[in-house]
Amino acid sequence: MFLALEDLASLLNDKRGVQDELWFHTVSDRAASVEPKGLFVPLNKESGDLLEAISNGAVAAIWDKEDTLPHYLPTQFPIFYTNDPAEAMKDIINLYIEKLDGETNKHMERTNFIISSKILLNKNKQTYDIAGLLAKVTSPNKQERRG
């Protein structure tokens, strides 16, 4: 199960560009990462620029409201604005885990999260090892859920 554009729209209301049906195969905070059908989330200046992310397969981006969009960006390119890209990334990961909750097909296609920034770790004091989180979600021996 892939993360969908409509999933992002449910989290982030401030957006522009085409809002057609679209599924993300990757989510990355690095423009240099090859990210086919990717969502680019620049968390800091070391993330790289949007043009490089697009050339590596990004088809949408999360963007800090305080930063100016590059002039070369096509108007149809989906952009979701946020005040805090790291917080948005955390929310996206949590939404994706909820979306996968209960799915037990070990061979289904999933969105690949490529996160190299320590901002998320420092800000949230926890790891976002998506493989580990997915293993917990899809484990057949899950314990009773609370809440």
mmCIF file of N, CA and C in Angstrom, residues 1-15 19-25 27 39 60 62 80 88-89 91-100 110-111 113:
data_model
loop_
_atom_site.group_PDB
_atom_site.id
_atom_site.type_symbol
_atom_site.label_atom_id
_atom_site.label_comp_id
_atom_site.label_asym_id
_atom_site.label_seq_id
_atom_site.Cartn_x
_atom_site.Cartn_y
_atom_site.Cartn_z
ATOM 1 N N MET A 1 0.850 -1.162 0.000
ATOM 2 C CA MET A 1 0.000 0.000 0.000
ATOM 3 C C MET A 1 0.906 1.238 0.000
ATOM 4 N N PHE A 2 0.637 2.111 -0.920
ATOM 5 C CA PHE A 2 1.448 3.318 -1.051
ATOM 6 C C PHE A 2 0.786 4.505 -0.358
ATOM 7 N N LEU A 3 1.615 5.445 0.067
ATOM 8 C CA LEU A 3 1.143 6.731 0.542
ATOM 9 C C LEU A 3 0.549 7.459 -0.662
ATOM 10 N N ALA A 4 -0.620 8.071 -0.487
ATOM 11 C CA ALA A 4 -1.307 8.728 -1.604
ATOM 12 C C ALA A 4 -1.319 10.244 -1.430
ATOM 13 N N LEU A 5 -1.474 10.936 -2.536
ATOM 14 C CA LEU A 5 -1.578 12.393 -2.513
ATOM 15 C C LEU A 5 -2.748 12.822 -1.635
ATOM 16 N N GLU A 6 -3.835 12.083 -1.687
ATOM 17 C CA GLU A 6 -5.003 12.428 -0.862
ATOM 18 C C GLU A 6 -4.698 12.268 0.633
ATOM 19 N N ASP A 7 -3.769 11.374 0.985
ATOM 20 C CA ASP A 7 -3.345 11.256 2.383
ATOM 21 C C ASP A 7 -2.690 12.560 2.841
ATOM 22 N N LEU A 8 -1.827 13.110 1.985
ATOM 23 C CA LEU A 8 -1.175 14.381 2.320
ATOM 24 C C LEU A 8 -2.199 15.502 2.430
ATOM 25 N N ALA A 9 -3.171 15.498 1.532
ATOM 26 C CA ALA A 9 -4.200 16.536 1.541
ATOM 27 C C ALA A 9 -5.001 16.504 2.840
ATOM 28 N N SER A 10 -5.125 15.325 3.449
ATOM 29 C CA SER A 10 -5.847 15.235 4.720
ATOM 30 C C SER A 10 -5.037 15.822 5.878
ATOM 31 N N LEU A 11 -3.713 15.875 5.719
ATOM 32 C CA LEU A 11 -2.834 16.419 6.764
ATOM 33 C C LEU A 11 -2.527 17.896 6.567
ATOM 34 N N LEU A 12 -2.305 18.280 5.323
ATOM 35 C CA LEU A 12 -1.825 19.626 5.001
ATOM 36 C C LEU A 12 -2.820 20.324 4.079
ATOM 37 N N ASN A 13 -3.502 21.323 4.594
ATOM 38 C CA ASN A 13 -4.556 21.992 3.835
ATOM 39 C C ASN A 13 -4.044 23.007 2.831
ATOM 40 N N ASP A 14 -2.905 23.620 3.115
ATOM 41 C CA ASP A 14 -2.359 24.670 2.258
ATOM 42 C C ASP A 14 -1.552 24.014 1.147
ATOM 43 N N LYS A 15 -2.086 24.034 -0.074
ATOM 44 C CA LYS A 15 -1.445 23.328 -1.183
ATOM 45 C C LYS A 15 -1.672 24.063 -2.493
ATOM 46 N N GLN A 19 -3.927 18.140 -8.141
ATOM 47 C CA GLN A 19 -4.275 17.271 -7.014
ATOM 48 C C GLN A 19 -4.955 15.994 -7.505
ATOM 49 N N ASP A 20 -4.446 15.441 -8.604
ATOM 50 C CA ASP A 20 -4.979 14.204 -9.163
ATOM 51 C C ASP A 20 -4.590 13.012 -8.305
ATOM 52 N N GLU A 21 -5.121 11.864 -8.675
ATOM 53 C CA GLU A 21 -4.772 10.624 -7.985
ATOM 54 C C GLU A 21 -3.292 10.325 -8.221
ATOM 55 N N LEU A 22 -2.574 10.124 -7.133
ATOM 56 C CA LEU A 22 -1.138 9.913 -7.215
ATOM 57 C C LEU A 22 -0.684 9.135 -5.995
ATOM 58 N N TRP A 23 0.206 8.144 -6.212
ATOM 59 C CA TRP A 23 0.755 7.360 -5.116
ATOM 60 C C TRP A 23 2.258 7.563 -5.082
ATOM 61 N N PHE A 24 2.796 7.675 -3.876
ATOM 62 C CA PHE A 24 4.225 7.883 -3.702
ATOM 63 C C PHE A 24 4.919 6.564 -3.420
ATOM 64 N N HIS A 25 5.939 6.268 -4.212
ATOM 65 C CA HIS A 25 6.738 5.064 -3.990
ATOM 66 C C HIS A 25 7.867 5.344 -3.014
ATOM 67 N N VAL A 27 9.541 8.526 -0.136
ATOM 68 C CA VAL A 27 9.508 9.805 0.568
ATOM 69 C C VAL A 27 10.939 10.029 1.025
ATOM 70 N N LEU A 39 8.108 11.823 -3.016
ATOM 71 C CA LEU A 39 7.725 13.021 -2.287
ATOM 72 C C LEU A 39 9.000 13.561 -1.658
ATOM 73 N N ALA A 60 6.170 15.480 -6.169
ATOM 74 C CA ALA A 60 5.503 16.412 -5.261
ATOM 75 C C ALA A 60 6.500 16.779 -4.161
ATOM 76 N N ILE A 62 6.869 18.740 0.011
ATOM 77 C CA ILE A 62 6.427 19.489 1.180
ATOM 78 C C ILE A 62 7.328 20.717 1.209
ATOM 79 N N PHE A 80 2.832 21.049 -0.956
ATOM 80 C CA PHE A 80 2.087 21.159 0.295
ATOM 81 C C PHE A 80 2.906 22.037 1.232
ATOM 82 N N ALA A 88 5.864 17.938 9.786
ATOM 83 C CA ALA A 88 5.062 17.364 8.707
ATOM 84 C C ALA A 88 5.546 15.950 8.369
ATOM 85 N N MET A 89 6.862 15.754 8.333
ATOM 86 C CA MET A 89 7.411 14.420 8.064
ATOM 87 C C MET A 89 6.975 13.442 9.147
ATOM 88 N N ASP A 91 4.306 13.610 10.983
ATOM 89 C CA ASP A 91 2.872 13.359 10.797
ATOM 90 C C ASP A 91 2.623 12.415 9.621
ATOM 91 N N ILE A 92 3.399 12.571 8.555
ATOM 92 C CA ILE A 92 3.257 11.691 7.391
ATOM 93 C C ILE A 92 3.604 10.256 7.768
ATOM 94 N N ILE A 93 4.687 10.076 8.501
ATOM 95 C CA ILE A 93 5.093 8.731 8.922
ATOM 96 C C ILE A 93 4.021 8.109 9.815
ATOM 97 N N ASN A 94 3.511 8.874 10.765
ATOM 98 C CA ASN A 94 2.476 8.354 11.648
ATOM 99 C C ASN A 94 1.200 8.013 10.882
ATOM 100 N N LEU A 95 0.812 8.858 9.936
ATOM 101 C CA LEU A 95 -0.362 8.579 9.105
ATOM 102 C C LEU A 95 -0.156 7.303 8.292
ATOM 103 N N TYR A 96 1.032 7.141 7.743
ATOM 104 C CA TYR A 96 1.315 5.956 6.935
ATOM 105 C C TYR A 96 1.266 4.692 7.790
ATOM 106 N N ILE A 97 1.792 4.754 8.990
ATOM 107 C CA ILE A 97 1.742 3.594 9.890
ATOM 108 C C ILE A 97 0.288 3.249 10.213
ATOM 109 N N GLU A 98 -0.528 4.265 10.474
ATOM 110 C CA GLU A 98 -1.950 4.033 10.726
ATOM 111 C C GLU A 98 -2.622 3.423 9.505
ATOM 112 N N LYS A 99 -2.256 3.897 8.331
ATOM 113 C CA LYS A 99 -2.833 3.386 7.089
ATOM 114 C C LYS A 99 -2.498 1.907 6.909
ATOM 115 N N LEU A 100 -1.288 1.508 7.309
ATOM 116 C CA LEU A 100 -0.872 0.112 7.175
ATOM 117 C C LEU A 100 -1.379 -0.777 8.294
ATOM 118 N N ARG A 110 5.117 -1.166 -0.758
ATOM 119 C CA ARG A 110 5.001 -0.125 0.256
ATOM 120 C C ARG A 110 5.827 1.089 -0.147
ATOM 121 N N THR A 111 5.454 2.215 0.390
ATOM 122 C CA THR A 111 6.236 3.428 0.198
ATOM 123 C C THR A 111 7.556 3.274 0.940
ATOM 124 N N PHE A 113 10.630 4.990 2.702
ATOM 125 C CA PHE A 113 11.032 6.230 3.353
ATOM 126 C C PHE A 113 12.551 6.281 3.417
#
